[in-house]
Coordinates of C-alpha atoms in Angstrom, one line a residue:
X1 CA 131.0 138.2 127.5
X2 CA 134.2 137.4 127.4
X3 CA 137.2 139.3 128.0
X4 CA 139.1 139.8 124.7
X5 CA 142.3 141.3 126.4
X6 CA 142.0 138.5 128.8
X7 CA 141.8 135.8 126.5
X8 CA 144.6 136.6 124.2
X9 CA 146.8 136.4 127.2
X10 CA 146.2 133.0 127.1
X11 CA 148.6 130.1 125.2
X12 CA 146.5 127.9 123.8
X13 CA 149.6 125.5 123.7
X14 CA 150.2 125.6 127.4
X15 CA 146.5 125.2 128.3
X16 CA 145.7 122.7 131.3
X17 CA 144.3 119.2 129.6
X18 CA 141.9 118.7 132.9
X19 CA 140.6 121.5 134.8
X20 CA 138.6 120.8 138.1
X21 CA 136.1 122.9 139.8
X22 CA 135.3 123.0 143.7
X23 CA 132.2 125.0 143.4
X24 CA 131.5 126.8 146.9
X25 CA 129.8 129.9 148.2
X26 CA 126.7 129.2 146.8
X27 CA 125.0 129.7 150.8
X28 CA 126.8 131.9 151.6
X29 CA 125.8 134.2 148.3
X30 CA 122.1 133.2 149.0
X31 CA 122.8 134.4 152.8
X32 CA 124.4 137.9 151.3
X33 CA 121.4 138.5 149.3
X34 CA 118.6 137.8 151.8
X35 CA 117.9 134.9 149.8
X36 CA 116.6 131.5 150.8
X37 CA 119.9 128.6 150.6
X38 CA 118.1 127.2 148.1
X39 CA 118.7 130.3 145.8
X40 CA 122.3 130.2 145.9
X41 CA 122.4 126.8 144.2
X42 CA 119.8 127.8 141.6
X43 CA 122.0 130.7 140.7
X44 CA 125.0 128.3 140.7
X45 CA 123.9 126.8 138.1
X46 CA 124.0 129.6 135.4
X47 CA 127.8 129.8 136.0
X48 CA 128.3 126.1 134.9
X49 CA 126.4 126.8 132.0
X50 CA 129.2 129.7 131.6
X51 CA 132.0 127.9 132.9
X52 CA 131.1 124.8 130.6
X53 CA 130.7 127.4 127.4
X54 CA 133.7 129.0 127.9
X55 CA 136.1 125.8 129.2
X56 CA 134.7 124.2 125.1
X57 CA 135.8 127.1 123.5
X58 CA 138.8 127.2 125.0
X59 CA 139.0 123.4 123.7
X60 CA 139.9 121.9 126.7
X61 CA 140.2 118.3 127.1
X62 CA 138.2 117.7 130.2
X63 CA 136.4 119.3 132.9
X64 CA 135.1 118.5 136.3
X65 CA 132.5 119.8 138.7
X66 CA 132.2 118.6 142.1
X67 CA 128.7 119.1 142.1
X68 CA 127.7 116.5 145.3
X69 CA 130.2 115.1 147.6
X70 CA 129.2 112.2 149.8
X71 CA 129.2 114.0 153.1
X72 CA 126.5 116.6 151.4
X73 CA 124.4 113.3 152.3
X74 CA 124.1 115.1 155.8
X75 CA 122.8 118.3 154.7
X76 CA 119.2 118.8 155.5
X77 CA 117.0 116.7 154.0
X78 CA 114.9 120.0 152.2
X79 CA 118.1 121.0 151.1
X80 CA 119.2 117.8 149.3
X81 CA 115.9 117.5 147.7
X82 CA 116.2 120.9 146.2
X83 CA 119.9 119.9 145.0
X84 CA 118.6 116.3 143.4
X85 CA 115.9 118.9 141.5
X86 CA 118.6 121.1 140.6
X87 CA 120.8 118.2 139.1
X88 CA 117.5 116.4 137.2
X89 CA 116.7 120.0 135.6
X90 CA 120.5 120.5 134.6
X91 CA 120.9 116.8 132.8
X92 CA 117.7 117.4 131.1
X93 CA 118.3 120.7 129.9
X94 CA 122.0 120.3 128.9
X95 CA 121.5 116.6 126.9
X96 CA 120.6 118.4 123.7
X97 CA 123.5 121.2 124.0
X98 CA 126.1 118.0 124.7
X99 CA 124.9 116.5 121.7
X100 CA 125.6 119.6 119.3
X101 CA 128.7 120.9 121.3
X102 CA 130.5 117.6 121.2
X103 CA 130.8 117.4 124.6
X104 CA 130.7 113.7 126.0
X105 CA 129.2 113.3 129.7
X106 CA 130.9 111.3 132.6
X107 CA 130.7 111.0 135.7
X108 CA 132.2 109.5 139.1
X109 CA 130.8 109.2 142.3
X110 CA 128.6 106.3 144.2
X111 CA 125.9 107.3 141.2
X112 CA 124.0 104.3 142.3
X113 CA 123.2 106.6 146.0
X114 CA 121.4 109.0 144.0
X115 CA 117.5 108.8 143.0
X116 CA 116.2 106.3 140.7
X117 CA 114.9 109.1 138.3
X118 CA 118.2 110.9 138.0
X119 CA 120.3 107.5 137.9
X120 CA 118.3 106.8 134.3
X121 CA 119.0 110.7 133.3
X122 CA 123.0 110.1 133.8
X123 CA 123.0 106.6 132.3
X124 CA 120.7 107.9 129.1
X125 CA 123.5 111.3 129.2
X126 CA 126.2 109.1 129.1
X127 CA 125.1 106.9 126.3
X128 CA 124.0 109.3 123.9
X129 CA 126.8 111.4 124.6
X130 CA 129.2 108.2 124.4
X131 CA 130.7 108.7 120.4
X132 CA 131.7 112.8 121.1
X133 CA 135.2 113.7 120.9
X134 CA 135.5 116.7 122.2
X135 CA 135.7 118.1 126.3
X136 CA 134.7 115.9 128.6
X137 CA 132.3 117.1 131.2
X138 CA 132.6 115.1 134.5
X139 CA 130.1 115.7 137.4
X140 CA 131.6 114.2 140.9
X141 CA 128.5 113.0 142.6
X142 CA 128.0 111.5 145.8
X143 CA 131.8 111.5 145.5
X144 CA 134.7 111.5 148.1
X145 CA 138.3 111.3 147.3
X146 CA 138.8 108.9 150.4
X147 CA 136.2 106.0 149.3
X148 CA 137.0 106.6 145.9
X149 CA 140.5 105.3 147.0
X150 CA 139.1 102.5 149.5
X151 CA 136.6 101.4 146.9
X152 CA 139.8 100.6 144.3
X153 CA 141.7 98.8 147.1
X154 CA 139.0 96.6 148.2
X155 CA 138.5 95.6 144.2
X156 CA 142.3 95.4 143.6
X157 CA 142.2 93.0 147.4
X158 CA 139.2 91.0 145.5
X159 CA 140.7 90.2 142.5
X160 CA 144.3 89.2 144.7
X161 CA 142.1 86.9 146.8
X162 CA 140.4 85.2 143.7
X163 CA 144.1 84.6 142.4
X164 CA 143.4 87.2 139.3
X165 CA 146.1 89.4 140.2
X166 CA 149.4 88.7 142.0
X167 CA 150.4 91.2 144.1
X168 CA 153.8 91.8 142.3
X169 CA 151.9 93.1 139.7
X170 CA 150.2 96.2 141.8
X171 CA 151.7 99.8 140.9
X172 CA 150.9 103.1 140.3
X173 CA 149.4 102.2 136.7
X174 CA 147.3 99.4 137.8
X175 CA 146.3 101.3 140.9
X176 CA 144.8 104.0 138.6
X177 CA 142.7 101.6 136.6
X178 CA 140.9 101.0 139.7
X179 CA 139.9 104.3 140.1
X180 CA 136.7 105.9 138.7
X181 CA 139.0 108.5 136.9
X182 CA 140.7 106.3 134.7
X183 CA 139.6 107.3 131.5
X184 CA 140.8 110.9 132.3
X185 CA 143.8 112.5 132.8
X186 CA 144.9 114.0 136.1
X187 CA 143.8 117.2 136.7
X188 CA 146.2 120.1 135.9
X189 CA 144.6 122.6 137.8
X190 CA 141.9 122.7 140.6
X191 CA 140.0 125.7 141.2
X192 CA 138.1 126.4 144.4
X193 CA 135.6 129.5 144.3
X194 CA 134.8 131.1 148.1
X195 CA 138.1 132.0 149.7
X196 CA 138.4 128.6 151.4
X197 CA 141.6 127.0 151.4
X198 CA 141.3 123.2 150.9
X199 CA 140.5 120.3 148.8
X200 CA 137.8 118.8 150.9
X201 CA 138.2 115.2 149.8
X202 CA 138.3 116.3 145.9
X203 CA 140.7 113.7 143.6
X204 CA 142.7 112.9 146.4
X205 CA 144.9 110.7 144.5
X206 CA 144.8 112.6 141.0
X207 CA 145.7 116.0 142.6
X208 CA 149.3 114.8 143.4
X209 CA 151.0 117.3 140.6
X210 CA 148.1 119.7 140.2
X211 CA 148.1 123.6 140.3
X212 CA 145.6 125.0 143.3
X213 CA 144.0 128.0 142.6
X214 CA 142.0 129.6 145.5
X215 CA 139.5 132.5 144.3
X216 CA 138.1 134.7 146.9
X217 CA 134.8 135.3 144.5
X218 CA 131.7 132.9 145.8
X219 CA 130.5 130.6 143.2
X220 CA 127.2 132.5 141.8
X221 CA 129.1 135.5 141.4
X222 CA 132.5 133.5 139.5
X223 CA 132.6 135.2 136.0
X224 CA 134.3 134.4 133.0
X225 CA 136.9 136.7 133.8
X226 CA 138.0 134.9 137.1
X227 CA 138.2 131.5 134.9
X228 CA 140.3 133.2 132.6
X229 CA 142.7 134.5 135.5
X230 CA 143.2 131.1 136.5
X231 CA 144.0 129.7 133.3
X232 CA 146.7 132.5 133.2
X233 CA 147.7 132.1 136.7
X234 CA 148.2 128.6 135.8
X235 CA 150.3 129.3 132.9
X236 CA 153.1 131.4 134.7
X237 CA 153.8 128.8 136.8
X238 CA 156.7 126.2 136.6
X239 CA 155.3 122.3 137.0
X240 CA 158.3 120.1 137.9
X241 CA 157.2 117.1 139.0
X242 CA 160.1 116.3 140.9
X243 CA 162.4 117.5 138.6
X244 CA 165.4 120.2 139.1
X245 CA 164.5 123.7 137.1
X246 CA 167.7 122.8 134.8
X247 CA 166.0 119.5 133.8
X248 CA 163.1 121.2 132.8
X249 CA 165.0 123.7 131.0
X250 CA 166.4 120.6 129.1
X251 CA 163.5 119.2 128.3

């Protein structure tokens, strides 16, 4: 249940447009509870449900969840298999809710690396929610920030080579149009759980001016209150984007 006192502290006019979350700590949570590692991942899905619901209630424009990195393919095959089962379960379960709650589903990353059945579920979810105008829920799957930048550079280089693009035309706006996040605003806030203090190859280009919030709470224990406190902390910061404090005040 949401803490109403905390929710009342949030200024609706200063909400982050886009919140991204590195959901970390499932394995340690399972170990702390003397459970198999995969049980931590299943416990984490329940938290995803709650945070998506709360984000929708807060009327956030976009929520992005770092669900499976391109480096996660190096994990034991049994764990990868379980993660794919969880992803399949989530996509099947959540489609109806996304349609009912006006949530647009989106993904970033090398989706072609995922099992065929999951690729089909992803395509169906994207298509069935494409007309929704509420919050955009993005899952980062087989995603890596460095690889995303490399992919963009390759695509731009191909257009230059073919004569479709003049190198003089390349600027930040054009470059961003080649990123997988081209339809999303840059994240205003990135939350990482479990106490780790790094962004682990997540949205590297997009996070140039992102506020970072590190929580010591393991993802399966991450509560609605923890999320609200991260939003409140964000609203207490002064975002200058390279300007002086005096310029911010005048603006």
